[in-house]
Amino acid sequence: MVLGNYKNCVSARAADPAILTASQDGGIVTQLFAFALEEGIIDGAIVAGQGDEPFKPEPVVATTVAELMEARGTRYTICPNVSMIKEATRSYGLDKVGIVGTPCQIQAVRKAQLYPMGMRSVPDKIALAIGIFCMENFPYQGLETMVEDLCNVKMENAVKMDIGKGKFSVYTERGAVSQIPLKLTHKFEQGGCHVCLDYVANLADVSTGSVGSPDGWSTVFTRTKAGETIWGKAIEAGYFETKPIADVKPGLDLVTKLATEKITKNQKTLEGRATFGVDKGLRNPYI
Ligand SMILES: Cc1cc2nc3c(=O)[nH]c(=O)nc-3n(C[C@H](O)[C@H](O)[C@H](O)COP(=O)(O)OP(=O)(O)OC[C@H]3O[C@@H](n4cnc5c(N)ncnc54)[C@H](O)[C@@H]3O)c2cc1C
Ligand code: SF4
């Protein structure tokens, strides 16, 4: 159950080479939204736009493939995509909304659909929620320190950042790569991530990440009926290359291992916090 309920899992990458050039992994998010937009399955998608400062994303409503392309790649800091849902349906007038988010953001989307307080008319308008795997996230200042002070790269010179194989890597426009071990980045993580029990976006229609698949490919779970249908149509239309997950290395074993490690570690932190406080784990110094 650490991988949540899913209908199918494959290794995949976008068929469009233009999407692959600047996407983070297999370009699954951008390619699937582009397909959904072209087919009228969504009228637009809430994605992490570039923002005014390098790698400091801001949510945007993309209504064209060009806008989706602008927002490709991972920014390892918070981008409050859920905050745009209301605006997407009201100001942009979208009836079929796509949204991408970390597992916690997809949980928020589902909560808003179940209890639409202040979100009237939103529940039926979420047409495609794509979740991205997530071990941890960083506040922007923490990310800046990691990149500028530890990796010795100016934020404006970075073209891509990546976490994988135990390292945080920053790629520059001149082709250099600067890497630090993840043990140096742990202290910059958001506190809230240490009680998070979802690695693979269990509540998304489709969830994806690099872990489990070879470089340049992504691991893709279809989880809901809507997710399975949209993914199936995109495959039929030739939008993705796929391989059975059992045929690739490191495969689902690594996804399961990392999800288990995250949940086990964070469950312990949660239990620790339950005994933390007045009349619980700590002595009250005032009585
Ligand atoms: C904080 C964070 C931690 C992650 N940790 C892992 C991990 O441990 N293991 C793993 O396999 N994958 C992880 N990922 C996911 C991975 O980095 C890729 O985002 C994912 O594989 C999708 O790649 P793609 O090529 O399909 O997407 P692309 O086609 O490149 O599109 C990426 C989409 O994600 C959106 N996006 C970018 N940054 C954010 C953000 N901060 N918040 C919300 N949306 C965003 C973009 O706007 C774009 O629409 C993480 C992502 C984030 C943001
Ligand atoms: S680790 Fe969990 S809480 Fe932190 S950003 Fe990722 S999904 Fe959200």
Coordinates of C-alpha atoms and ligand atoms in Angstrom, one line a residue:
M1 CA 0.0 0.0 0.0
V2 CA 3.0 2.4 0.1
L3 CA 2.3 3.0 -3.6
G4 CA -1.4 3.6 -3.1
N5 CA -4.1 2.2 -5.3
Y6 CA -3.3 2.1 -9.0
K7 CA -4.7 0.5 -12.1
N8 CA -1.5 0.3 -14.1
C9 CA 2.2 1.3 -14.0
V10 CA 4.6 1.8 -16.9
S11 CA 7.8 3.4 -17.8
A12 CA 7.2 6.1 -20.4
R13 CA 8.5 9.2 -22.1
A14 CA 6.9 11.9 -24.4
A15 CA 7.0 11.1 -28.1
D16 CA 7.5 14.8 -28.9
P17 CA 11.2 15.6 -28.9
A18 CA 10.5 19.3 -28.4
I19 CA 8.8 18.6 -25.1
L20 CA 11.6 16.3 -24.0
T21 CA 14.4 18.9 -24.5
A22 CA 13.6 20.9 -21.4
S23 CA 11.2 18.7 -19.4
Q24 CA 12.5 17.3 -16.1
D25 CA 12.3 13.6 -16.8
G26 CA 10.1 11.9 -19.5
G27 CA 8.0 15.0 -20.1
I28 CA 4.9 13.2 -18.9
V29 CA 3.2 16.2 -17.3
T30 CA 3.6 18.6 -20.2
Q31 CA 2.8 16.0 -22.9
L32 CA -0.3 14.7 -21.1
F33 CA -1.6 18.2 -20.5
A34 CA -0.9 19.1 -24.1
F35 CA -2.8 16.1 -25.3
A36 CA -5.7 16.8 -23.0
L37 CA -5.8 20.4 -24.1
E38 CA -5.7 19.5 -27.8
E39 CA -8.5 16.9 -27.3
G40 CA -10.7 19.3 -25.3
I41 CA -10.4 17.1 -22.2
I42 CA -9.2 20.2 -20.3
D43 CA -9.6 23.9 -21.1
G44 CA -6.4 24.8 -19.3
A45 CA -4.0 23.6 -16.7
I46 CA -2.6 25.1 -13.5
V47 CA 1.2 24.6 -13.6
A48 CA 4.2 26.2 -12.0
G49 CA 5.1 29.2 -14.1
Q50 CA 8.6 30.7 -14.2
G51 CA 8.0 33.6 -11.8
D52 CA 10.1 36.7 -11.5
E53 CA 13.1 35.2 -9.8
P54 CA 15.1 32.2 -11.0
F55 CA 13.6 28.9 -9.8
K56 CA 11.0 30.7 -7.7
P57 CA 7.8 29.5 -9.4
E58 CA 4.4 31.1 -9.4
P59 CA 1.2 29.2 -10.3
V60 CA -0.2 30.1 -13.8
V61 CA -3.1 28.9 -15.8
A62 CA -1.8 27.6 -19.1
T63 CA -4.4 27.6 -21.9
T64 CA -2.0 26.9 -24.8
V65 CA 0.7 24.3 -25.4
A66 CA 3.3 27.1 -25.6
E67 CA 2.4 28.1 -22.0
L68 CA 2.7 24.5 -20.9
M69 CA 6.1 24.4 -22.5
E70 CA 7.2 27.5 -20.6
A71 CA 6.5 25.8 -17.3
R72 CA 8.4 22.6 -17.9
G73 CA 10.9 21.3 -15.4
T74 CA 11.1 21.0 -11.6
R75 CA 11.5 23.9 -9.2
Y76 CA 12.4 22.5 -5.8
T77 CA 10.4 25.0 -3.8
I78 CA 6.8 25.6 -3.0
C79 CA 4.5 26.7 -5.8
P80 CA 0.9 27.1 -4.4
N81 CA -0.9 25.7 -7.5
V82 CA -4.1 24.9 -5.5
S83 CA -4.5 28.6 -4.7
M84 CA -5.3 29.2 -8.4
I85 CA -8.2 26.8 -8.8
K86 CA -10.8 29.3 -8.0
E87 CA -9.3 31.9 -10.3
A88 CA -9.0 29.3 -13.1
T89 CA -12.7 28.6 -12.9
R90 CA -13.9 32.2 -12.2
S91 CA -11.5 34.7 -13.9
Y92 CA -10.4 32.3 -16.7
G93 CA -13.8 30.7 -16.9
L94 CA -12.5 27.2 -17.3
D95 CA -15.0 24.3 -16.9
K96 CA -12.4 21.5 -17.2
V97 CA -9.3 22.2 -15.2
G98 CA -6.0 20.3 -15.2
I99 CA -3.7 20.7 -12.3
V100 CA -0.2 19.4 -11.4
G101 CA 1.0 19.2 -7.9
T102 CA 3.1 17.5 -5.2
P103 CA 1.3 14.7 -3.3
C104 CA 0.2 17.2 -0.5
Q105 CA -1.3 19.5 -3.1
I106 CA -3.2 16.7 -4.8
Q107 CA -4.6 15.8 -1.3
A108 CA -5.7 19.5 -1.0
V109 CA -7.4 19.3 -4.3
R110 CA -9.3 16.2 -3.3
K111 CA -10.3 17.8 0.1
A112 CA -11.6 20.9 -1.8
Q113 CA -13.6 18.6 -4.0
L114 CA -15.1 16.7 -1.0
Y115 CA -15.6 19.8 1.2
P116 CA -15.9 22.7 -1.2
M117 CA -16.0 25.4 1.5
G118 CA -15.1 28.7 -0.3
M119 CA -14.7 26.6 -3.5
R120 CA -18.3 26.5 -4.8
S121 CA -18.5 25.0 -8.3
V122 CA -15.0 23.7 -8.1
P123 CA -15.5 19.9 -7.4
D124 CA -16.9 19.0 -10.9
K125 CA -14.4 21.1 -12.7
I126 CA -11.2 19.2 -11.9
A127 CA -10.8 17.1 -15.1
L128 CA -7.2 15.9 -14.7
A129 CA -5.0 16.0 -11.6
I130 CA -1.5 14.9 -12.2
G131 CA 0.7 14.2 -9.1
I132 CA 4.5 14.3 -9.1
F133 CA 6.5 12.1 -6.7
C134 CA 8.0 14.0 -3.8
M135 CA 10.4 13.1 -1.0
E136 CA 10.8 16.6 0.3
N137 CA 10.6 20.3 -0.7
F138 CA 12.6 23.4 0.3
P139 CA 11.7 27.0 1.2
Y140 CA 13.1 29.4 -1.5
Q141 CA 15.9 30.8 0.8
G142 CA 17.0 27.3 1.6
L143 CA 17.1 26.4 -2.1
E144 CA 19.1 29.6 -2.8
T145 CA 21.6 28.7 -0.1
M146 CA 22.0 25.1 -1.4
V147 CA 22.6 26.4 -5.0
E148 CA 24.7 29.5 -4.4
D149 CA 26.6 28.7 -1.2
L150 CA 27.0 24.9 -1.4
C151 CA 27.0 24.3 -5.1
N152 CA 28.7 27.6 -5.9
V153 CA 26.3 28.4 -8.8
K154 CA 24.4 31.7 -9.2
M155 CA 20.7 31.0 -9.3
E156 CA 20.4 32.9 -12.6
N157 CA 23.0 30.7 -14.2
A158 CA 21.2 27.4 -13.3
V159 CA 19.1 25.8 -16.1
K160 CA 18.1 22.6 -14.3
M161 CA 18.2 21.1 -10.8
D162 CA 17.7 17.5 -10.0
I163 CA 17.6 15.1 -7.0
G164 CA 18.6 11.6 -7.6
K165 CA 21.1 8.8 -6.7
G166 CA 21.8 10.4 -3.3
K167 CA 22.8 13.8 -4.8
F168 CA 21.4 17.3 -5.4
S169 CA 22.6 18.4 -8.8
V170 CA 22.6 21.9 -10.5
Y171 CA 23.2 22.2 -14.2
T172 CA 24.4 25.5 -15.7
E173 CA 23.8 27.0 -19.1
R174 CA 27.5 26.4 -19.9
G175 CA 27.1 22.7 -19.4
A176 CA 28.7 22.4 -16.0
V177 CA 27.2 20.2 -13.3
S178 CA 27.7 20.9 -9.6
Q179 CA 26.6 18.2 -7.1
I180 CA 26.4 17.9 -3.3
P181 CA 25.4 14.8 -1.3
L182 CA 21.8 14.9 0.1
K183 CA 23.1 14.7 3.6
L184 CA 24.0 18.4 3.2
T185 CA 20.5 19.4 2.0
H186 CA 18.4 17.7 4.7
K187 CA 18.6 20.7 7.1
F188 CA 17.0 23.0 4.5
E189 CA 13.9 20.8 4.0
Q190 CA 10.5 22.2 5.0
G191 CA 9.5 21.0 8.5
G192 CA 6.1 19.9 7.3
C193 CA 7.7 17.4 4.8
H194 CA 8.9 15.4 7.8
V195 CA 5.4 14.3 8.7
C196 CA 4.3 13.7 5.1
L197 CA 3.2 10.1 4.4
D198 CA 2.7 10.2 0.6
Y199 CA 5.6 9.8 -1.8
V200 CA 3.8 8.9 -5.1
A201 CA 0.7 11.2 -5.1
N202 CA -1.8 8.4 -4.2
L203 CA -4.8 10.6 -4.9
A204 CA -3.9 11.8 -8.3
D205 CA -5.6 10.7 -11.5
V206 CA -2.1 10.0 -12.9
S207 CA 1.1 10.3 -10.9
T208 CA 4.7 10.3 -12.2
G209 CA 8.3 10.7 -11.2
S210 CA 11.8 9.7 -12.3
V211 CA 12.4 7.1 -9.7
G212 CA 12.1 3.5 -11.0
S213 CA 12.8 4.4 -14.6
P214 CA 16.0 4.9 -16.7
D215 CA 17.3 8.5 -17.2
G216 CA 15.1 10.5 -19.5
W217 CA 12.1 8.2 -18.8
S218 CA 9.4 8.4 -16.1
T219 CA 7.5 6.0 -14.0
V220 CA 3.8 6.5 -14.5
F221 CA 0.9 5.3 -12.4
T222 CA -2.7 5.5 -13.7
R223 CA -4.9 5.6 -10.6
T224 CA -8.5 6.6 -11.3
K225 CA -10.9 5.7 -14.1
A226 CA -10.5 9.2 -15.6
G227 CA -6.7 8.9 -15.4
E228 CA -6.7 5.5 -17.0
T229 CA -9.1 6.7 -19.8
I230 CA -7.1 9.8 -20.7
W231 CA -3.7 8.0 -20.5
G232 CA -5.1 5.2 -22.7
K233 CA -6.3 7.7 -25.3
A234 CA -2.9 9.5 -25.3
I235 CA -1.1 6.2 -25.9
E236 CA -3.5 5.2 -28.7
A237 CA -2.9 8.6 -30.3
G238 CA 0.9 8.0 -30.2
Y239 CA 1.8 10.7 -27.6
F240 CA 4.0 8.5 -25.5
E241 CA 6.5 5.7 -25.8
T242 CA 6.1 3.1 -23.1
K243 CA 7.8 0.0 -21.7
P244 CA 6.4 -2.4 -19.1
I245 CA 7.7 -1.4 -15.7
A246 CA 8.8 -5.0 -15.1
D247 CA 11.2 -4.7 -18.1
V248 CA 13.2 -1.6 -16.8
K249 CA 15.8 -1.1 -14.1
P250 CA 15.6 -0.2 -11.3
G251 CA 11.9 -0.6 -11.6
L252 CA 9.1 -0.7 -9.0
D253 CA 11.4 -2.2 -6.3
L254 CA 13.2 1.1 -5.9
V255 CA 9.9 3.1 -5.9
T256 CA 8.6 0.8 -3.2
K257 CA 11.8 1.0 -1.2
L258 CA 11.9 4.8 -1.2
A259 CA 8.2 5.2 -0.4
T260 CA 8.6 2.8 2.5
E261 CA 11.6 4.7 3.8
K262 CA 9.7 8.0 3.6
I263 CA 6.6 6.7 5.3
T264 CA 8.5 4.8 8.1
K265 CA 10.8 7.8 8.9
N266 CA 7.9 10.3 8.9
Q267 CA 5.6 8.1 10.8
K268 CA 8.2 8.1 13.6
T269 CA 8.3 11.9 13.6
L270 CA 4.5 12.0 13.7
E271 CA 4.5 9.7 16.7
G272 CA 7.2 11.7 18.4
R273 CA 5.2 14.9 17.9
A274 CA 2.1 13.2 19.5
T275 CA 4.1 13.0 22.8
F276 CA 5.4 16.5 22.4
G277 CA 3.8 19.3 24.5
V278 CA 2.4 20.4 27.8
D279 CA 1.3 17.3 29.9
K280 CA 2.8 15.1 27.3
G281 CA 6.5 14.5 26.5
L282 CA 7.8 17.8 27.8
R283 CA 7.7 19.1 31.4
N284 CA 5.7 22.4 31.8
P285 CA 8.3 24.7 33.4
Y286 CA 5.5 27.0 34.8
I287 CA 3.8 24.5 37.1
Ligands
LIG1 C1 9.6 19.4 -4.6 C2 9.7 18.3 -5.6 C3 10.2 17.1 -5.1 C4 10.3 15.9 -6.0 N1 10.8 14.8 -5.6 C5 10.9 13.7 -6.4 C6 11.4 12.4 -5.9 O1 11.8 12.3 -4.8 N2 11.4 11.4 -6.8 C7 10.9 11.5 -8.1 O2 10.9 10.5 -8.8 N3 10.4 12.7 -8.5 C8 10.4 13.8 -7.7 N4 9.8 14.9 -8.2 C9 9.2 15.0 -9.5 C10 10.2 15.2 -10.6 O3 11.1 16.2 -10.3 C11 9.4 15.7 -11.9 O4 8.6 16.9 -11.6 C12 8.4 14.7 -12.4 O5 9.1 13.5 -12.7 C13 7.7 15.2 -13.7 O6 8.6 15.3 -14.7 P1 8.2 15.4 -16.2 O7 9.4 15.4 -17.1 O8 7.1 14.4 -16.5 O9 7.5 16.8 -16.1 P2 7.6 18.2 -17.0 O10 7.0 17.9 -18.3 O11 9.0 18.7 -17.0 O12 6.6 19.1 -16.2 C14 6.8 19.3 -14.8 C15 5.6 20.0 -14.3 O13 5.7 20.2 -12.9 C16 5.4 21.5 -12.6 N5 6.2 21.9 -11.4 C17 7.5 22.2 -11.3 N6 7.8 22.5 -10.1 C18 6.7 22.4 -9.3 C19 6.5 22.6 -8.0 N7 7.4 23.0 -7.1 N8 5.2 22.4 -7.5 C20 4.2 22.0 -8.3 N9 4.4 21.8 -9.7 C21 5.6 22.0 -10.2 C22 5.8 22.3 -13.8 O14 5.1 23.5 -13.9 C23 5.4 21.3 -14.9 O15 4.0 21.5 -15.3 C24 9.8 16.1 -7.3 C25 9.2 17.3 -7.8 C26 9.1 18.4 -6.9 C27 8.5 19.7 -7.4
SF4_2 S1 7.2 16.0 1.1 FE1 5.0 15.9 1.3 S2 4.5 17.8 2.4 FE2 6.6 18.1 1.5 S3 6.2 19.1 -0.5 FE3 6.4 16.8 -0.8 S4 4.2 16.1 -0.7 FE4 4.3 18.1 0.2

